[in-house]
CSV table of C-alpha atoms in Angstrom, one decimal:
chain,number,residue,atom,x,y,z
A,6,MET,CA,0.0,0.0,0.0
A,7,ALA,CA,1.4,3.3,-1.1
A,8,GLU,CA,1.4,5.9,1.7
A,9,PRO,CA,0.6,9.4,0.6
A,10,VAL,CA,3.9,11.3,0.8
A,11,THR,CA,2.4,14.7,1.1
A,12,GLU,CA,-0.9,15.6,2.7
A,13,LYS,CA,-2.4,17.0,-0.4
A,14,ALA,CA,-1.9,15.6,-3.9
A,15,THR,CA,-0.7,17.9,-6.6
A,16,VAL,CA,-1.7,18.0,-10.2
A,17,GLU,CA,0.2,19.4,-13.2
A,18,LEU,CA,-1.5,21.7,-15.7
A,19,THR,CA,-0.4,24.1,-18.4
A,20,ILE,CA,-1.3,27.8,-18.1
A,21,ASP,CA,-0.3,30.0,-21.1
A,22,GLY,CA,2.2,27.4,-22.1
A,23,LYS,CA,3.8,27.3,-18.7
A,24,ARG,CA,3.8,24.0,-16.8
A,25,VAL,CA,2.4,24.6,-13.3
A,26,ARG,CA,2.0,22.4,-10.3
A,27,ALA,CA,-0.9,23.1,-8.0
A,28,GLU,CA,-2.6,21.5,-5.1
A,29,GLN,CA,-5.6,19.3,-5.9
A,30,GLY,CA,-8.8,21.3,-5.7
A,31,GLU,CA,-7.1,24.7,-6.0
A,32,LYS,CA,-8.8,27.1,-8.4
A,33,ILE,CA,-7.1,28.1,-11.7
A,34,LEU,CA,-7.0,31.7,-10.7
A,35,TRP,CA,-4.9,31.2,-7.5
A,36,ALA,CA,-2.6,28.7,-9.3
A,37,ALA,CA,-2.0,31.2,-12.0
A,38,LEU,CA,-1.4,34.1,-9.7
A,39,ALA,CA,1.1,32.0,-7.6
A,40,GLU,CA,3.1,31.5,-10.8
A,41,GLY,CA,3.0,35.2,-11.7
A,42,ILE,CA,0.5,34.8,-14.5
A,43,ALA,CA,-2.0,37.7,-14.2
A,44,ILE,CA,-5.7,37.2,-14.6
A,45,PRO,CA,-8.0,40.1,-13.8
A,46,HIS,CA,-10.2,39.5,-10.8
A,47,LEU,CA,-12.4,41.6,-8.5
A,48,CYS,CA,-14.8,39.5,-6.5
A,49,ALA,CA,-12.4,36.6,-5.8
A,50,ILE,CA,-11.5,35.7,-2.2
A,51,LYS,CA,-9.2,32.8,-1.9
A,52,GLU,CA,-10.8,31.4,1.3
A,53,ALA,CA,-14.4,31.7,-0.1
A,54,GLU,CA,-15.9,28.2,-0.5
A,55,PRO,CA,-17.9,28.0,-2.6
A,56,PRO,CA,-16.3,30.9,-4.6
A,57,LEU,CA,-18.5,34.0,-5.2
A,58,GLY,CA,-17.9,33.9,-8.9
A,59,THR,CA,-20.0,37.1,-9.4
A,60,CYS,CA,-17.9,39.6,-11.3
A,61,ARG,CA,-17.0,37.4,-14.4
A,62,LEU,CA,-13.8,39.3,-14.9
A,63,CYS,CA,-11.5,36.2,-14.4
A,64,LEU,CA,-12.9,34.2,-17.4
A,65,VAL,CA,-10.3,32.0,-19.1
A,66,GLU,CA,-10.3,29.4,-21.8
A,67,VAL,CA,-9.8,25.7,-21.0
A,68,GLU,CA,-9.1,23.4,-23.9
A,69,GLY,CA,-11.9,21.0,-24.5
A,70,GLN,CA,-14.1,22.9,-22.0
A,71,GLY,CA,-14.6,26.4,-23.3
A,72,VAL,CA,-14.7,29.6,-21.3
A,73,VAL,CA,-14.8,29.1,-17.5
A,74,ALA,CA,-14.5,31.4,-14.5
A,75,SER,CA,-11.0,30.7,-13.2
A,76,CYS,CA,-11.9,31.6,-9.6
A,77,VAL,CA,-14.6,28.8,-9.6
A,78,GLU,CA,-13.0,26.1,-11.8
A,79,SER,CA,-10.6,23.7,-10.0
A,80,VAL,CA,-7.3,22.6,-11.5
A,81,ARG,CA,-7.1,19.1,-13.0
A,82,GLU,CA,-4.3,16.9,-14.2
A,83,GLY,CA,-3.3,17.8,-17.7
A,84,MET,CA,-5.6,20.8,-18.0
A,85,VAL,CA,-4.5,23.4,-20.7
A,86,VAL,CA,-5.5,26.9,-19.8
A,87,HIS,CA,-5.3,30.0,-22.0
A,88,THR,CA,-5.7,33.2,-20.1
A,89,ASP,CA,-5.6,35.4,-23.3
A,90,GLY,CA,-7.9,33.4,-25.5
A,91,GLU,CA,-9.9,35.7,-27.9
A,92,ARG,CA,-13.3,34.7,-26.6
A,93,ALA,CA,-12.3,34.9,-22.9
A,94,VAL,CA,-10.8,38.3,-23.3
A,95,ALA,CA,-13.8,39.6,-25.2
A,96,LEU,CA,-16.2,38.3,-22.6
A,97,ARG,CA,-14.1,39.7,-19.8
A,98,ARG,CA,-14.1,43.1,-21.4
A,99,ARG,CA,-17.8,43.0,-22.0
A,100,ALA,CA,-18.3,42.0,-18.3
A,101,MET,CA,-16.3,45.0,-17.3
A,102,GLU,CA,-18.2,47.3,-19.7
A,103,LEU,CA,-21.5,46.2,-18.2
A,104,LEU,CA,-20.2,46.8,-14.7
A,105,LEU,CA,-19.0,50.2,-15.6
A,106,ALA,CA,-22.2,51.1,-17.5
A,107,ASP,CA,-24.2,50.4,-14.3
A,108,HIS,CA,-21.8,52.3,-11.9
A,109,PRO,CA,-22.0,56.0,-11.3
A,110,LEU,CA,-18.7,57.4,-12.4
A,111,GLU,CA,-18.5,60.2,-9.9
A,112,CYS,CA,-14.9,59.4,-9.1
A,113,LYS,CA,-13.9,63.0,-8.4
A,114,ASP,CA,-16.2,63.2,-5.4
A,115,CYS,CA,-15.9,59.6,-4.4
A,116,PRO,CA,-14.7,58.7,-0.9
A,117,LYS,CA,-12.7,55.8,-2.4
A,118,LYS,CA,-10.9,58.1,-4.8
A,119,GLY,CA,-7.4,56.8,-5.5
A,120,LYS,CA,-7.9,53.4,-3.8
A,121,CYS,CA,-10.8,52.0,-5.7
A,122,ASP,CA,-10.0,48.4,-6.8
A,123,PHE,CA,-12.8,48.6,-9.4
A,124,LEU,CA,-11.4,51.7,-11.2
A,125,GLN,CA,-7.8,50.5,-11.0
A,126,LEU,CA,-8.8,47.2,-12.6
A,127,SER,CA,-10.8,48.9,-15.3
A,128,ILE,CA,-7.7,51.0,-16.1
A,129,ALA,CA,-5.5,47.9,-16.1
A,130,MET,CA,-7.9,46.1,-18.5
A,131,LYS,CA,-8.1,49.3,-20.6
A,132,VAL,CA,-11.8,49.2,-20.6
A,133,LYS,CA,-13.7,52.5,-20.6
A,134,ARG,CA,-17.3,53.1,-19.7
A,135,PRO,CA,-19.3,52.5,-22.8
A,136,LYS,CA,-20.6,55.9,-23.9
A,137,ASN,CA,-23.7,54.9,-25.9
A,138,TYR,CA,-25.4,52.3,-23.8
A,139,ARG,CA,-26.9,52.2,-20.4
A,140,PRO,CA,-29.0,49.0,-20.2
A,141,PHE,CA,-32.0,50.1,-18.2
A,142,PRO,CA,-32.5,53.3,-16.3
A,143,ARG,CA,-32.1,52.6,-12.6
A,144,GLU,CA,-33.9,54.4,-9.9
A,145,GLU,CA,-31.5,56.2,-7.7
A,146,LEU,CA,-31.6,54.7,-4.2
A,147,PRO,CA,-31.2,56.8,-1.0
A,148,VAL,CA,-27.8,56.7,0.6
A,149,ASP,CA,-28.0,55.0,4.1
A,150,ALA,CA,-26.0,57.1,6.6
A,151,SER,CA,-27.9,55.9,9.7
A,152,HIS,CA,-25.0,53.8,11.0
A,153,PRO,CA,-22.6,55.6,13.3
A,154,ARG,CA,-19.5,54.3,11.5
A,155,ILE,CA,-20.5,53.0,8.0
A,156,ILE,CA,-22.1,54.7,5.1
A,157,PHE,CA,-23.9,52.5,2.6
A,158,ASP,CA,-24.5,53.8,-0.9
A,159,PRO,CA,-26.5,51.2,-2.8
A,160,ASN,CA,-26.1,53.0,-6.1
A,161,LYS,CA,-22.4,52.3,-6.2
A,162,CYS,CA,-22.7,48.6,-5.3
A,163,ILE,CA,-21.6,46.3,-8.0
A,164,ARG,CA,-23.1,43.2,-6.3
A,165,CYS,CA,-20.0,41.2,-5.9
A,166,GLY,CA,-21.0,39.8,-2.6
A,167,ARG,CA,-17.6,40.2,-0.8
A,168,CYS,CA,-19.2,42.1,2.1
A,169,VAL,CA,-21.8,39.4,2.7
A,170,TRP,CA,-19.2,36.7,2.6
A,171,VAL,CA,-16.8,38.4,4.9
A,172,CYS,CA,-19.5,39.3,7.4
A,173,LYS,CA,-20.8,35.7,7.4
A,174,GLU,CA,-17.2,34.4,7.8
A,175,ARG,CA,-15.9,36.8,10.5
A,176,VAL,CA,-19.0,38.1,12.3
A,177,GLY,CA,-21.7,35.5,11.9
A,178,GLU,CA,-25.0,37.3,12.1
A,179,VAL,CA,-25.1,39.1,8.8
A,180,PRO,CA,-27.2,42.3,9.0
A,181,PHE,CA,-27.6,42.6,5.2
A,182,ASP,CA,-28.0,40.4,2.2
A,183,PHE,CA,-29.0,40.5,-1.4
A,184,ILE,CA,-32.7,40.8,-2.0
A,185,GLN,CA,-34.8,40.4,-5.2
A,186,LYS,CA,-33.2,39.0,-8.3
A,187,GLY,CA,-31.8,39.8,-11.7
A,188,TYR,CA,-31.5,43.5,-12.4
A,189,GLU,CA,-33.4,44.5,-9.3
A,190,MET,CA,-31.1,42.6,-7.0
A,191,ARG,CA,-29.6,44.8,-4.4
A,192,LEU,CA,-28.0,44.8,-1.0
A,193,THR,CA,-30.1,45.7,1.9
A,194,THR,CA,-30.9,44.9,5.5
A,195,PHE,CA,-33.7,42.9,6.9
A,196,MET,CA,-37.1,44.4,5.8
A,197,ASP,CA,-35.2,47.3,4.2
A,198,LYS,CA,-34.5,48.9,7.6
A,199,PRO,CA,-31.7,51.5,7.9
A,200,LEU,CA,-28.3,49.9,8.7
A,201,GLY,CA,-28.2,51.8,11.9
A,202,GLU,CA,-31.2,49.9,13.2
A,203,SER,CA,-29.7,46.5,12.3
A,204,ASP,CA,-27.4,44.3,14.4
A,205,CYS,CA,-24.4,45.7,12.5
A,206,THR,CA,-21.5,45.9,14.9
A,207,GLY,CA,-19.6,48.4,12.7
A,208,CYS,CA,-16.4,46.3,12.7
A,209,GLY,CA,-15.7,47.5,9.2
A,210,GLU,CA,-14.7,44.1,7.7
A,211,CYS,CA,-17.2,44.7,4.9
A,212,VAL,CA,-15.7,48.2,4.2
A,213,GLU,CA,-12.2,46.7,3.9
A,214,VAL,CA,-13.3,44.2,1.2
A,215,CYS,CA,-15.7,46.5,-0.8
A,216,PRO,CA,-14.0,47.0,-4.1
A,217,VAL,CA,-16.1,50.2,-4.7
A,218,ALA,CA,-17.4,52.9,-2.4
A,219,ALA,CA,-20.7,51.3,-1.7
A,220,LEU,CA,-19.6,50.6,1.9
A,221,CYS,CA,-17.4,53.4,3.4
A,222,PHE,CA,-16.4,54.6,6.8
A,223,LYS,CA,-17.8,57.9,7.9
A,224,GLU,CA,-15.3,60.7,7.9
A,225,GLY,CA,-13.7,60.9,11.3
A,226,GLY,CA,-15.6,57.7,12.3
B,86,MET,CA,-47.2,33.6,16.6
B,87,GLU,CA,-47.9,30.5,18.7
B,88,GLU,CA,-49.4,28.9,15.7
B,89,LEU,CA,-46.2,29.6,13.8
B,90,GLN,CA,-44.2,28.0,16.6
B,91,GLU,CA,-46.4,24.9,16.2
B,92,LEU,CA,-45.9,24.9,12.5
B,93,LEU,CA,-42.1,25.3,12.8
B,94,LYS,CA,-41.9,22.2,15.0
B,95,THR,CA,-43.1,20.1,12.1
B,96,TYR,CA,-40.1,20.9,10.0
B,97,PRO,CA,-36.4,20.0,10.5
B,98,ALA,CA,-34.5,23.0,12.0
B,99,ASN,CA,-32.0,23.5,9.1
B,100,ARG,CA,-31.6,25.8,6.2
B,101,HIS,CA,-32.8,23.3,3.7
B,102,SER,CA,-36.3,23.5,5.0
B,103,LEU,CA,-36.4,27.3,4.8
B,104,LEU,CA,-38.5,27.5,1.6
B,105,ARG,CA,-41.0,24.9,2.7
B,106,ILE,CA,-41.4,26.7,6.0
B,107,LEU,CA,-41.9,30.1,4.3
B,108,GLN,CA,-44.5,28.6,2.0
B,109,ALA,CA,-46.4,27.0,5.0
B,110,ALA,CA,-46.1,30.1,7.0
B,111,GLN,CA,-47.6,32.2,4.2
B,112,ARG,CA,-50.4,29.6,3.8
B,113,GLN,CA,-51.1,29.9,7.5
B,114,MET,CA,-51.0,33.7,7.8
B,115,GLY,CA,-51.8,34.9,4.3
B,116,TYR,CA,-48.5,36.9,4.2
B,117,LEU,CA,-45.1,37.0,5.9
B,118,PRO,CA,-44.8,39.7,8.5
B,119,GLY,CA,-41.3,40.7,9.7
B,120,GLU,CA,-41.9,39.1,13.0
B,121,ALA,CA,-42.6,35.7,11.4
B,122,LEU,CA,-39.5,36.0,9.2
B,123,ARG,CA,-37.4,36.6,12.4
B,124,GLU,CA,-38.9,33.6,14.1
B,125,VAL,CA,-38.2,31.4,11.0
B,126,ALA,CA,-34.7,32.8,10.8
B,127,SER,CA,-33.9,31.9,14.4
B,128,TYR,CA,-35.5,28.5,14.0
B,129,VAL,CA,-33.5,27.4,10.9
B,130,GLY,CA,-30.4,29.2,12.1
B,131,VAL,CA,-29.7,31.8,9.4
B,132,SER,CA,-29.7,35.5,9.7
B,133,PRO,CA,-33.0,37.4,9.2
B,134,ALA,CA,-31.4,39.3,6.4
B,135,GLU,CA,-30.7,36.1,4.5
B,136,VAL,CA,-34.3,34.8,5.0
B,137,TYR,CA,-35.5,38.2,3.7
B,138,GLY,CA,-33.2,37.8,0.7
B,139,VAL,CA,-34.5,34.3,0.0
B,140,ALA,CA,-38.2,35.3,0.4
B,141,THR,CA,-37.9,38.4,-1.8
B,142,PHE,CA,-36.3,36.3,-4.5
B,143,TYR,CA,-39.6,34.5,-5.1
B,144,ASN,CA,-42.6,36.4,-6.3
B,145,GLN,CA,-44.9,34.0,-4.4
B,146,PHE,CA,-44.1,35.6,-1.0
B,147,ARG,CA,-45.7,38.8,0.1
B,148,PHE,CA,-44.8,40.9,3.1
B,149,ILE,CA,-48.0,42.8,3.5
B,150,PRO,CA,-51.5,41.4,4.2
B,151,TYR,CA,-54.2,41.3,1.6
B,152,GLY,CA,-56.8,44.1,1.9
B,153,THR,CA,-60.5,43.2,2.3
B,154,HIS,CA,-60.8,43.7,-1.4
B,155,HIS,CA,-57.7,42.3,-3.2
B,156,THR,CA,-57.2,43.4,-6.7
B,157,VAL,CA,-54.9,41.6,-9.2
B,158,VAL,CA,-54.3,43.4,-12.5
B,159,CYS,CA,-53.0,41.1,-15.3
B,160,LEU,CA,-50.1,42.4,-17.3
B,161,GLY,CA,-49.5,39.2,-19.4
B,162,THR,CA,-48.8,39.6,-23.1
B,163,ALA,CA,-52.4,39.8,-24.2
B,164,CYS,CA,-53.5,42.1,-21.4
B,165,HIS,CA,-50.4,44.2,-21.9
B,166,ALA,CA,-51.2,44.6,-25.6
B,167,MET,CA,-54.8,45.5,-24.7
B,168,GLY,CA,-53.7,48.3,-22.4
B,169,GLY,CA,-53.3,46.5,-19.1
B,170,GLN,CA,-50.9,49.2,-17.9
B,171,LEU,CA,-53.6,51.8,-18.3
B,172,ILE,CA,-55.9,49.7,-16.1
B,173,LEU,CA,-53.1,49.3,-13.5
B,174,ASP,CA,-52.5,53.1,-13.6
B,175,ALA,CA,-56.2,53.7,-13.1
B,176,PHE,CA,-56.3,51.5,-10.0
B,177,GLU,CA,-53.1,53.1,-8.7
B,178,ARG,CA,-54.7,56.5,-9.2
B,179,GLU,CA,-58.0,55.7,-7.7
B,180,LEU,CA,-56.7,53.8,-4.7
B,181,ASP,CA,-53.7,56.1,-4.3
B,182,ILE,CA,-51.3,53.1,-3.8
B,183,LYS,CA,-48.8,51.4,-6.0
B,184,ALA,CA,-48.9,47.8,-7.2
B,185,GLY,CA,-47.9,45.5,-4.3
B,186,GLU,CA,-49.2,48.0,-1.7
B,187,ILE,CA,-52.2,48.2,0.6
B,188,THR,CA,-54.3,51.2,1.6
B,189,PRO,CA,-53.7,52.5,5.2
B,190,ASP,CA,-57.3,51.3,6.2
B,191,HIS,CA,-56.4,47.7,5.0
B,192,GLU,CA,-59.5,47.8,2.7
B,193,TRP,CA,-57.8,47.7,-0.6
B,194,SER,CA,-54.7,45.9,-1.9
B,195,LEU,CA,-53.3,45.9,-5.4
B,196,ASP,CA,-51.0,43.5,-7.2
B,197,ARG,CA,-49.9,42.7,-10.8
B,198,VAL,CA,-49.4,39.3,-12.2
B,199,GLY,CA,-47.9,37.8,-15.4
B,200,CYS,CA,-50.9,36.0,-16.8
B,201,ILE,CA,-54.2,34.8,-15.4
B,202,GLY,CA,-55.0,32.5,-18.4
B,203,CYS,CA,-58.2,34.0,-19.9
B,204,CYS,CA,-56.4,36.1,-22.5
B,205,THR,CA,-59.5,36.4,-24.8
B,206,LYS,CA,-61.0,38.6,-22.1
B,207,ALA,CA,-58.0,41.0,-22.0
B,208,PRO,CA,-57.4,43.2,-20.2
B,209,VAL,CA,-58.4,41.2,-17.2
B,210,VAL,CA,-58.6,42.2,-13.5
B,211,VAL,CA,-59.3,39.8,-10.7
B,212,MET,CA,-61.1,41.4,-7.7
B,213,ASN,CA,-62.0,39.2,-4.7
B,214,ASP,CA,-61.5,36.1,-6.9
B,215,ALA,CA,-64.0,37.3,-9.5
B,216,ILE,CA,-62.8,38.0,-13.0
B,217,ASN,CA,-63.6,41.4,-14.6
B,218,ALA,CA,-63.2,41.1,-18.3
B,219,LYS,CA,-62.3,43.7,-21.0
B,220,MET,CA,-61.6,46.4,-18.5
B,221,THR,CA,-61.3,50.1,-19.3
B,222,PRO,CA,-60.2,52.9,-17.0
B,223,PHE,CA,-63.8,53.9,-16.8
B,224,LYS,CA,-64.9,50.5,-15.7
B,225,VAL,CA,-62.2,50.5,-13.0
B,226,GLU,CA,-64.1,53.4,-11.4
B,227,GLU,CA,-67.4,51.6,-11.8
B,228,VAL,CA,-66.1,48.4,-10.2
B,229,LEU,CA,-64.5,50.2,-7.3
B,230,ALA,CA,-67.6,52.3,-6.7
B,231,GLY,CA,-69.6,49.1,-6.8
B,232,LEU,CA,-67.5,47.7,-4.0
B,233,GLY,CA,-68.0,50.8,-1.9
B,234,LEU,CA,-64.9,52.9,-2.6
B,235,GLN,CA,-65.4,56.6,-2.1
B,236,LEU,CA,-64.0,57.7,-5.5
B,237,LYS,CA,-61.6,60.6,-5.3
B,238,ARG,CA,-63.0,62.1,-8.4
B,239,SER,CA,-66.6,62.0,-7.3
B,240,THR,CA,-65.8,63.6,-3.9
B,241,ASP,CA,-63.7,66.2,-5.7
B,242,SER,CA,-66.5,67.0,-8.1
B,243,GLU,CA,-68.9,67.3,-5.3
B,244,GLY,CA,-66.6,69.8,-3.7
B,245,GLU,CA,-66.4,71.7,-6.9
B,246,GLU,CA,-70.1,71.7,-7.3
B,247,ALA,CA,-70.5,72.9,-3.7
B,248,GLY,CA,-67.9,75.6,-4.5
B,249,GLU,CA,-69.9,76.6,-7.6
B,250,ARG,CA,-73.1,76.8,-5.7
B,251,GLU,CA,-71.7,79.1,-3.0
B,252,PRO,CA,-71.6,82.3,-4.9
B,253,GLN,CA,-75.2,82.0,-6.1
């Protein structure tokens, strides 16, 4: 009987022509990043299981499988991954365009100015906000400033779900979650109450992971 | 709420039974008040916000009670083509509420649905489980008045008439 030498088995795969060893069950995205191969990603959190897979910015092509989200797809022995496949790049860019089209670009007055992951990634991907389409007009939602420490601006939210994940993971009793579905999906508290009336402890973990300025600390708070 | 507690005991206390519990709770109460959602949340062990998220995902759940007179305006393809939106607008105007809301006196509630199934009678409105076929905005006033709603327009015009009479 062969004893397992290491605790976790590793597999070998090819990413952009480079032979890469990765732990069994690891996602393509993290295996690539560990090897210095860049894949755009926004919603991805390494510890998140199951992965969020909401932003669709980390799409790659896998031979014989088509386009997959690299933060969701696990590595397999002999897998051949192309991060710059034509289809994957086009879909990634379109995903970014759609996110930008639905995001108020008021960067000048934004509290996240200069440290916005979303903006930096859009610049890195060289994707600009499409000028001539805005899918459906969205009703502007009121900014929730009821909490003593945290301001929540639902209009800036890109619905990545990082805040919900981190709150579930680190705090437990999540005061907010996504409601509705499809285009109407948005982040809100139980029964749409202001955040200040919820059980939110104000620890700020959600603010730390928010890639945009939907969740921000109050000034001086 | 005691009835709800009885109901909860018949389901396993885990998140997999959440949907079935919500359905049963709505059958029991007619709608899902915030209190009930909290109880369900603590029973199945997920946060109230998540229960609210799940419940709002499905159109079958409602969070306000039905009014004494519940009105459903059909906006399916046929009713939409025959001006269902105008009918809904008329109801919203006369009742002074939006679709999915209830009047403060709990007498009237208004909803919109995809299709009721009697498309030849479009546009269709279901009031208190009775179908009103081939509706027009004028018939909306008629039906509402028939059920005892004090129409805004009639009271307004009475006021105007009174105003007109005064100088005489």
